[in-house]
């Protein structure tokens, strides 16, 4: 079955760090770009970061650039998001999402169920 | 940065046609994609590349894009279509993905 499964969310204090993981199955992981998209409580979708299929190209929203790092381990079929210097406004459900090609320039044809990150003291 | 503008809400009676717009500067030159999100669920792609449908999406869902406005059209609306709908593009000038603010579709 084709699916994405996020993990690693939880409660963290402002200024803290957290690493999210997304385990992919059912498709050739290295052939597709991947992204993280978040949704604050009661708000809309916000694209956070993307990575090409090879991992050689990465992209970040201005709101997280310099604080978040996206990476992937194609041998483990896993996508990561390292989040540092977390702020209250980073509180959201974080989804991983697959693109239909190897370059990160399209849309999202598969989504995970999401993992909740809460930044609060 | 590129901005996409959607109406916050659209209401329609069952069996009627719903049209949800997505405005952006010269959006007709970009490929527009649409997602449906029901409460507590992950988004689902319903239209990609302006007007193509993924497998499993009913023909009632269609899209168009021209000038400064893209439109998602849902024909013969059903109660199960009630959801939030988001448009999305890839902004080539920044290599960023951009989402519209979302539109809540209410079936009366």
Coordinates of C-alpha atoms in Angstrom, one line a residue:
Chain A
X1 CA 0.0 0.0 0.0
X2 CA 1.2 3.5 -0.9
X3 CA 1.5 5.5 2.3
X4 CA 3.3 8.1 4.3
X5 CA 3.5 8.0 8.1
X6 CA 4.8 10.9 10.1
X7 CA 6.1 10.7 13.7
X8 CA 8.1 12.7 16.1
X9 CA 5.6 15.4 17.1
X10 CA 4.9 16.5 20.6
X11 CA 5.1 19.3 23.2
X12 CA 8.3 21.4 23.2
X13 CA 9.3 24.6 24.9
X14 CA 10.0 27.8 23.0
X15 CA 13.6 27.8 21.8
X16 CA 13.7 24.0 21.8
X17 CA 14.2 21.5 19.0
X18 CA 12.3 18.6 17.5
X19 CA 13.0 16.2 14.7
X20 CA 10.1 14.9 12.6
X21 CA 10.2 11.7 10.5
X22 CA 8.1 10.5 7.6
X23 CA 8.3 6.8 6.6
X24 CA 7.3 6.1 3.0
X25 CA 6.2 2.8 1.6
X26 CA 4.7 1.4 -1.5
X27 CA 6.6 3.4 -4.1
X28 CA 10.2 4.1 -5.1
X29 CA 11.0 6.8 -2.6
X30 CA 14.2 8.2 -4.3
X31 CA 12.3 8.9 -7.5
X32 CA 10.1 11.6 -5.9
X33 CA 10.5 15.0 -4.4
X34 CA 9.0 15.4 -0.9
X35 CA 7.7 18.3 1.1
X36 CA 6.6 19.3 4.6
X37 CA 3.3 21.3 4.8
X38 CA 1.9 22.5 8.1
X39 CA -1.5 23.7 9.3
X40 CA -1.8 25.8 12.5
X41 CA -5.0 25.1 14.5
X42 CA -8.0 26.4 12.7
X43 CA -5.8 27.9 9.9
X44 CA -5.0 27.1 6.3
X45 CA -2.2 25.1 4.7
X46 CA 1.3 26.5 4.7
X47 CA 4.2 25.0 2.7
X48 CA 7.3 24.7 4.9
X49 CA 10.1 22.9 2.9
X50 CA 10.8 20.7 0.0
X51 CA 13.6 18.4 -1.1
X52 CA 14.4 16.8 -4.5
X53 CA 14.4 13.1 -5.0
X54 CA 18.2 12.8 -4.8
X55 CA 18.3 15.2 -1.8
X56 CA 20.6 17.5 -3.7
X57 CA 18.2 20.4 -3.7
X58 CA 16.3 21.9 -0.8
X59 CA 13.9 24.8 -0.4
X60 CA 12.5 26.6 2.6
X61 CA 9.7 29.0 3.3
X62 CA 10.9 32.4 4.6
X63 CA 9.2 31.7 7.9
X64 CA 11.5 28.7 8.7
X65 CA 14.7 29.4 6.8
X66 CA 17.7 29.2 9.0
X67 CA 15.8 27.3 11.7
X68 CA 14.5 24.2 10.0
X69 CA 16.5 21.6 7.9
X70 CA 14.9 19.1 5.6
X71 CA 16.7 15.9 4.7
X72 CA 16.1 12.4 3.5
X73 CA 17.6 8.9 3.7
X74 CA 16.7 7.1 0.5
X75 CA 18.2 3.9 1.9
X76 CA 15.6 4.0 4.7
X77 CA 12.7 5.5 2.7
X78 CA 12.5 8.3 5.3
X79 CA 12.1 12.0 5.2
X80 CA 13.1 14.3 8.1
X81 CA 12.5 17.8 9.3
X82 CA 14.9 19.1 12.0
X83 CA 13.3 22.0 13.7
X84 CA 15.4 24.3 15.9
X85 CA 14.7 27.6 17.7
X86 CA 11.0 26.7 17.8
X87 CA 8.5 29.5 18.4
X88 CA 4.8 29.5 19.5
X89 CA 3.8 30.3 15.9
X90 CA 5.4 26.9 14.7
X91 CA 2.5 25.1 16.5
X92 CA 0.7 23.1 13.9
X93 CA 0.0 19.7 12.4
X94 CA 2.9 18.9 10.1
X95 CA 2.2 16.8 7.0
X96 CA 4.7 15.2 4.8
X97 CA 3.6 15.1 1.1
X98 CA 4.9 13.4 -2.0
X99 CA 5.3 15.2 -5.4
X100 CA 4.7 13.4 -8.7
X101 CA 8.3 13.8 -10.0
X102 CA 11.9 14.0 -8.9
X103 CA 12.1 17.8 -8.9
X104 CA 10.3 19.8 -6.3
X105 CA 8.1 22.0 -8.6
X106 CA 4.7 20.5 -8.8
X107 CA 1.9 19.4 -6.5
X108 CA 1.2 16.9 -3.8
X109 CA -0.4 13.6 -4.9
X110 CA 0.0 11.8 -1.6
X111 CA -0.2 13.1 2.0
X112 CA 0.5 11.6 5.4
X113 CA -2.0 11.8 8.3
X114 CA 0.2 14.5 10.0
X115 CA 1.9 14.9 13.4
X116 CA 1.1 17.6 15.9
X117 CA 3.8 19.9 17.1
X118 CA 2.9 22.2 20.1
X119 CA 5.4 24.9 21.1
X120 CA 4.5 26.1 24.6
X121 CA 6.0 26.7 28.0
Chain B
X1 CA 6.2 36.6 -2.9
X2 CA 3.3 35.3 -4.9
X3 CA -0.2 35.6 -3.3
X4 CA -3.3 33.5 -4.0
X5 CA -6.6 34.9 -2.9
X6 CA -9.7 32.7 -2.2
X7 CA -13.1 33.6 -0.9
X8 CA -13.5 32.4 2.7
X9 CA -16.7 30.7 2.1
X10 CA -19.1 29.5 -0.6
X11 CA -22.6 28.1 0.0
X12 CA -24.6 26.0 -2.4
X13 CA -27.7 23.8 -2.3
X14 CA -27.5 20.1 -3.1
X15 CA -27.6 19.3 -6.8
X16 CA -26.4 22.8 -7.7
X17 CA -23.0 23.9 -9.0
X18 CA -20.3 25.3 -6.8
X19 CA -17.6 27.5 -8.1
X20 CA -14.6 28.4 -6.0
X21 CA -12.2 31.0 -7.3
X22 CA -8.4 31.5 -6.8
X23 CA -7.0 34.8 -7.8
X24 CA -3.4 35.6 -8.5
X25 CA -1.3 37.9 -10.7
X26 CA -1.3 36.4 -14.2
X27 CA -2.2 33.0 -12.6
X28 CA -3.2 31.8 -16.1
X29 CA 0.5 31.4 -16.8
X30 CA 0.9 28.9 -13.9
X31 CA -0.4 25.4 -13.3
X32 CA -3.0 25.4 -10.5
X33 CA -3.8 22.5 -8.3
X34 CA -6.7 22.0 -5.9
X35 CA -7.1 20.1 -2.7
X36 CA -10.1 19.0 -0.6
X37 CA -9.7 18.8 3.2
X38 CA -12.5 17.4 5.4
X39 CA -12.4 18.0 9.2
X40 CA -9.7 16.0 11.0
X41 CA -8.3 14.6 7.7
X42 CA -5.3 15.2 5.5
X43 CA -5.8 17.1 2.2
X44 CA -6.7 15.2 -0.9
X45 CA -5.7 16.3 -4.4
X46 CA -8.8 16.7 -6.5
X47 CA -7.6 18.7 -9.6
X48 CA -4.0 19.2 -10.9
X49 CA -2.5 21.1 -13.7
X50 CA -5.5 23.4 -14.0
X51 CA -8.0 20.8 -15.1
X52 CA -6.8 17.2 -14.7
X53 CA -8.3 14.8 -12.2
X54 CA -6.5 12.1 -10.3
X55 CA -7.9 8.6 -10.5
X56 CA -10.8 8.1 -8.2
X57 CA -11.9 11.7 -8.3
X58 CA -15.5 12.1 -9.7
X59 CA -16.0 13.8 -13.0
X60 CA -18.1 16.3 -11.1
X61 CA -14.9 18.1 -10.1
X62 CA -13.4 20.2 -12.8
X63 CA -11.0 23.2 -13.1
X64 CA -10.2 26.1 -15.4
X65 CA -7.5 28.8 -15.4
X66 CA -7.2 32.0 -17.3
X67 CA -6.0 35.5 -16.8
X68 CA -5.9 36.4 -13.1
X69 CA -8.4 33.7 -11.9
X70 CA -8.5 30.0 -11.6
X71 CA -11.8 28.2 -10.8
X72 CA -12.7 24.9 -9.2
X73 CA -16.2 23.8 -10.3
X74 CA -18.1 21.1 -8.5
X75 CA -21.2 20.0 -10.4
X76 CA -24.2 18.3 -8.8
X77 CA -23.0 19.1 -5.3
X78 CA -23.5 16.5 -2.7
X79 CA -23.5 16.7 1.1
X80 CA -20.2 14.8 1.1
X81 CA -18.5 17.6 -0.8
X82 CA -18.7 19.9 2.2
X83 CA -15.1 20.6 3.1
X84 CA -12.3 23.2 2.9
X85 CA -10.8 23.7 -0.6
X86 CA -7.3 25.0 -1.2
X87 CA -5.6 26.1 -4.5
X88 CA -1.9 25.8 -4.9
X89 CA 0.8 26.8 -7.4
X90 CA 4.6 26.6 -7.7
X91 CA 6.2 30.0 -7.9
X92 CA 9.1 29.6 -10.2
X93 CA 10.7 32.9 -9.2
X94 CA 11.2 31.7 -5.6
X95 CA 11.0 27.9 -6.0
X96 CA 8.3 28.0 -3.4
X97 CA 5.0 26.3 -3.2
X98 CA 2.1 28.7 -2.5
X99 CA -1.4 27.9 -1.1
X100 CA -4.4 30.0 -1.2
X101 CA -6.1 30.8 2.1
X102 CA -8.8 28.2 1.6
X103 CA -12.5 28.3 1.0
X104 CA -15.1 26.6 3.2
X105 CA -17.8 25.0 1.0
X106 CA -21.1 24.7 2.8
X107 CA -23.9 22.5 1.4
X108 CA -27.1 24.0 2.5

